[in-house]
């Protein structure tokens, strides 16, 4: 079951409890993760890029990520992360 993105709840399980996460592979694979922070859902382990504007959940990040899955802006505050916006979806395939 998929939940709607609101920048607060996990879209995979609907929970709202998260902790900071460190994922070296994702930091190397995605330039916007290297420059930002990740949070991991306590309910299912899904990882999200943290919004630089409000600290909410900007978008879900996973190893098979495609550019069309990324949000144009933060669903909570409307902040636009330029590194996410320009990502072409190819950097993760080089690892």
PDB file of C-alpha atoms in Angstrom:
ATOM      1  CA  UNK A   1       0.000   0.000   0.000  1.00  0.00           C
ATOM      2  CA  UNK A   2       1.368   3.394  -0.981  1.00  0.00           C
ATOM      3  CA  UNK A   3       0.746   6.553   1.014  1.00  0.00           C
ATOM      4  CA  UNK A   4       0.705  10.106  -0.331  1.00  0.00           C
ATOM      5  CA  UNK A   5       3.881  12.162   0.053  1.00  0.00           C
ATOM      6  CA  UNK A   6       3.431  14.875   2.667  1.00  0.00           C
ATOM      7  CA  UNK A   7       7.012  15.363   3.883  1.00  0.00           C
ATOM      8  CA  UNK A   8       6.134  13.938   7.311  1.00  0.00           C
ATOM      9  CA  UNK A   9       4.998  10.318   6.842  1.00  0.00           C
ATOM     10  CA  UNK A  10       6.685   7.364   5.133  1.00  0.00           C
ATOM     11  CA  UNK A  11       5.094   6.707   1.735  1.00  0.00           C
ATOM     12  CA  UNK A  12       5.822   2.980   2.121  1.00  0.00           C
ATOM     13  CA  UNK A  13       4.267   2.282   5.540  1.00  0.00           C
ATOM     14  CA  UNK A  14       2.685   5.540   6.768  1.00  0.00           C
ATOM     15  CA  UNK A  15       4.778   5.848   9.959  1.00  0.00           C
ATOM     16  CA  UNK A  16       6.128   9.207  11.139  1.00  0.00           C
ATOM     17  CA  UNK A  17       9.149   8.168  13.224  1.00  0.00           C
ATOM     18  CA  UNK A  18      12.563   8.621  11.615  1.00  0.00           C
ATOM     19  CA  UNK A  19      16.210   8.656  12.628  1.00  0.00           C
ATOM     20  CA  UNK A  20      19.266  10.044  10.855  1.00  0.00           C
ATOM     21  CA  UNK A  21      20.833   7.427   8.600  1.00  0.00           C
ATOM     22  CA  UNK A  22      24.280   7.026   7.074  1.00  0.00           C
ATOM     23  CA  UNK A  23      24.569   5.085   3.830  1.00  0.00           C
ATOM     24  CA  UNK A  24      27.979   5.313   2.179  1.00  0.00           C
ATOM     25  CA  UNK A  25      26.851   3.655  -1.058  1.00  0.00           C
ATOM     26  CA  UNK A  26      24.006   6.138  -1.502  1.00  0.00           C
ATOM     27  CA  UNK A  27      26.348   9.020  -0.681  1.00  0.00           C
ATOM     28  CA  UNK A  28      28.665   7.903  -3.495  1.00  0.00           C
ATOM     29  CA  UNK A  29      25.861   7.078  -5.935  1.00  0.00           C
ATOM     30  CA  UNK A  30      23.690  10.174  -5.597  1.00  0.00           C
ATOM     31  CA  UNK A  31      25.309  13.643  -5.513  1.00  0.00           C
ATOM     32  CA  UNK A  32      22.329  15.171  -3.703  1.00  0.00           C
ATOM     33  CA  UNK A  33      22.685  12.605  -0.887  1.00  0.00           C
ATOM     34  CA  UNK A  34      26.411  13.330  -0.590  1.00  0.00           C
ATOM     35  CA  UNK A  35      25.580  17.006  -0.041  1.00  0.00           C
ATOM     36  CA  UNK A  36      22.596  16.379   2.237  1.00  0.00           C
ATOM     37  CA  UNK A  37      21.245  14.107   4.970  1.00  0.00           C
ATOM     38  CA  UNK A  38      19.216  10.915   5.011  1.00  0.00           C
ATOM     39  CA  UNK A  39      16.535   9.817   7.447  1.00  0.00           C
ATOM     40  CA  UNK A  40      15.383   6.224   7.839  1.00  0.00           C
ATOM     41  CA  UNK A  41      11.834   5.172   8.709  1.00  0.00           C
ATOM     42  CA  UNK A  42      11.596   3.301  12.020  1.00  0.00           C
ATOM     43  CA  UNK A  43       8.692   1.254  10.661  1.00  0.00           C
ATOM     44  CA  UNK A  44      10.068  -0.184   7.425  1.00  0.00           C
ATOM     45  CA  UNK A  45      13.622   1.120   6.915  1.00  0.00           C
ATOM     46  CA  UNK A  46      12.829   3.283   3.866  1.00  0.00           C
ATOM     47  CA  UNK A  47      15.330   6.125   3.437  1.00  0.00           C
ATOM     48  CA  UNK A  48      14.511   9.719   2.577  1.00  0.00           C
ATOM     49  CA  UNK A  49      16.493  12.785   1.598  1.00  0.00           C
ATOM     50  CA  UNK A  50      16.025  15.510   4.212  1.00  0.00           C
ATOM     51  CA  UNK A  51      14.762  18.867   2.923  1.00  0.00           C
ATOM     52  CA  UNK A  52      17.290  21.692   3.353  1.00  0.00           C
ATOM     53  CA  UNK A  53      14.423  24.147   3.746  1.00  0.00           C
ATOM     54  CA  UNK A  54      12.273  22.629   6.492  1.00  0.00           C
ATOM     55  CA  UNK A  55      13.906  19.369   7.628  1.00  0.00           C
ATOM     56  CA  UNK A  56      10.985  17.322   6.296  1.00  0.00           C
ATOM     57  CA  UNK A  57      11.149  14.330   3.968  1.00  0.00           C
ATOM     58  CA  UNK A  58      12.017  15.651   0.500  1.00  0.00           C
ATOM     59  CA  UNK A  59      11.824  12.330  -1.374  1.00  0.00           C
ATOM     60  CA  UNK A  60      12.403   8.605  -0.912  1.00  0.00           C
ATOM     61  CA  UNK A  61      15.847   7.335  -1.951  1.00  0.00           C
ATOM     62  CA  UNK A  62      16.664   3.703  -2.806  1.00  0.00           C
ATOM     63  CA  UNK A  63      19.353   1.850  -4.825  1.00  0.00           C
ATOM     64  CA  UNK A  64      17.216   1.415  -7.978  1.00  0.00           C
ATOM     65  CA  UNK A  65      16.129   5.081  -8.032  1.00  0.00           C
ATOM     66  CA  UNK A  66      15.095   6.554 -11.385  1.00  0.00           C
ATOM     67  CA  UNK A  67      14.946  10.291 -12.079  1.00  0.00           C
ATOM     68  CA  UNK A  68      11.154  10.223 -12.647  1.00  0.00           C
ATOM     69  CA  UNK A  69      10.655   9.066  -9.024  1.00  0.00           C
ATOM     70  CA  UNK A  70      12.131  12.259  -7.559  1.00  0.00           C
ATOM     71  CA  UNK A  71       9.941  15.085  -6.331  1.00  0.00           C
ATOM     72  CA  UNK A  72      10.221  18.440  -8.073  1.00  0.00           C
ATOM     73  CA  UNK A  73       9.936  20.135  -4.690  1.00  0.00           C
ATOM     74  CA  UNK A  74       9.512  19.344  -1.007  1.00  0.00           C
ATOM     75  CA  UNK A  75       5.924  18.227  -0.395  1.00  0.00           C
ATOM     76  CA  UNK A  76       5.954  19.939   3.011  1.00  0.00           C
ATOM     77  CA  UNK A  77       7.365  23.417   2.292  1.00  0.00           C
ATOM     78  CA  UNK A  78       7.821  23.690  -1.487  1.00  0.00           C
ATOM     79  CA  UNK A  79      11.632  24.069  -1.338  1.00  0.00           C
ATOM     80  CA  UNK A  80      13.377  23.090  -4.607  1.00  0.00           C
ATOM     81  CA  UNK A  81      16.680  21.207  -4.242  1.00  0.00           C
ATOM     82  CA  UNK A  82      18.613  22.101  -7.407  1.00  0.00           C
ATOM     83  CA  UNK A  83      20.878  19.018  -7.134  1.00  0.00           C
ATOM     84  CA  UNK A  84      17.807  16.767  -7.180  1.00  0.00           C
ATOM     85  CA  UNK A  85      16.187  18.788  -9.968  1.00  0.00           C
ATOM     86  CA  UNK A  86      19.146  18.394 -12.356  1.00  0.00           C
ATOM     87  CA  UNK A  87      19.971  14.738 -11.596  1.00  0.00           C
ATOM     88  CA  UNK A  88      19.740  12.732 -14.819  1.00  0.00           C
ATOM     89  CA  UNK A  89      19.368   9.295 -13.246  1.00  0.00           C
ATOM     90  CA  UNK A  90      22.662   7.885 -14.471  1.00  0.00           C
ATOM     91  CA  UNK A  91      25.172   8.332 -11.653  1.00  0.00           C
ATOM     92  CA  UNK A  92      23.870   5.388  -9.611  1.00  0.00           C
ATOM     93  CA  UNK A  93      24.488   2.986 -12.483  1.00  0.00           C
ATOM     94  CA  UNK A  94      28.254   3.563 -12.451  1.00  0.00           C
ATOM     95  CA  UNK A  95      28.804   1.621  -9.210  1.00  0.00           C
TER      96      UNK A  95
END
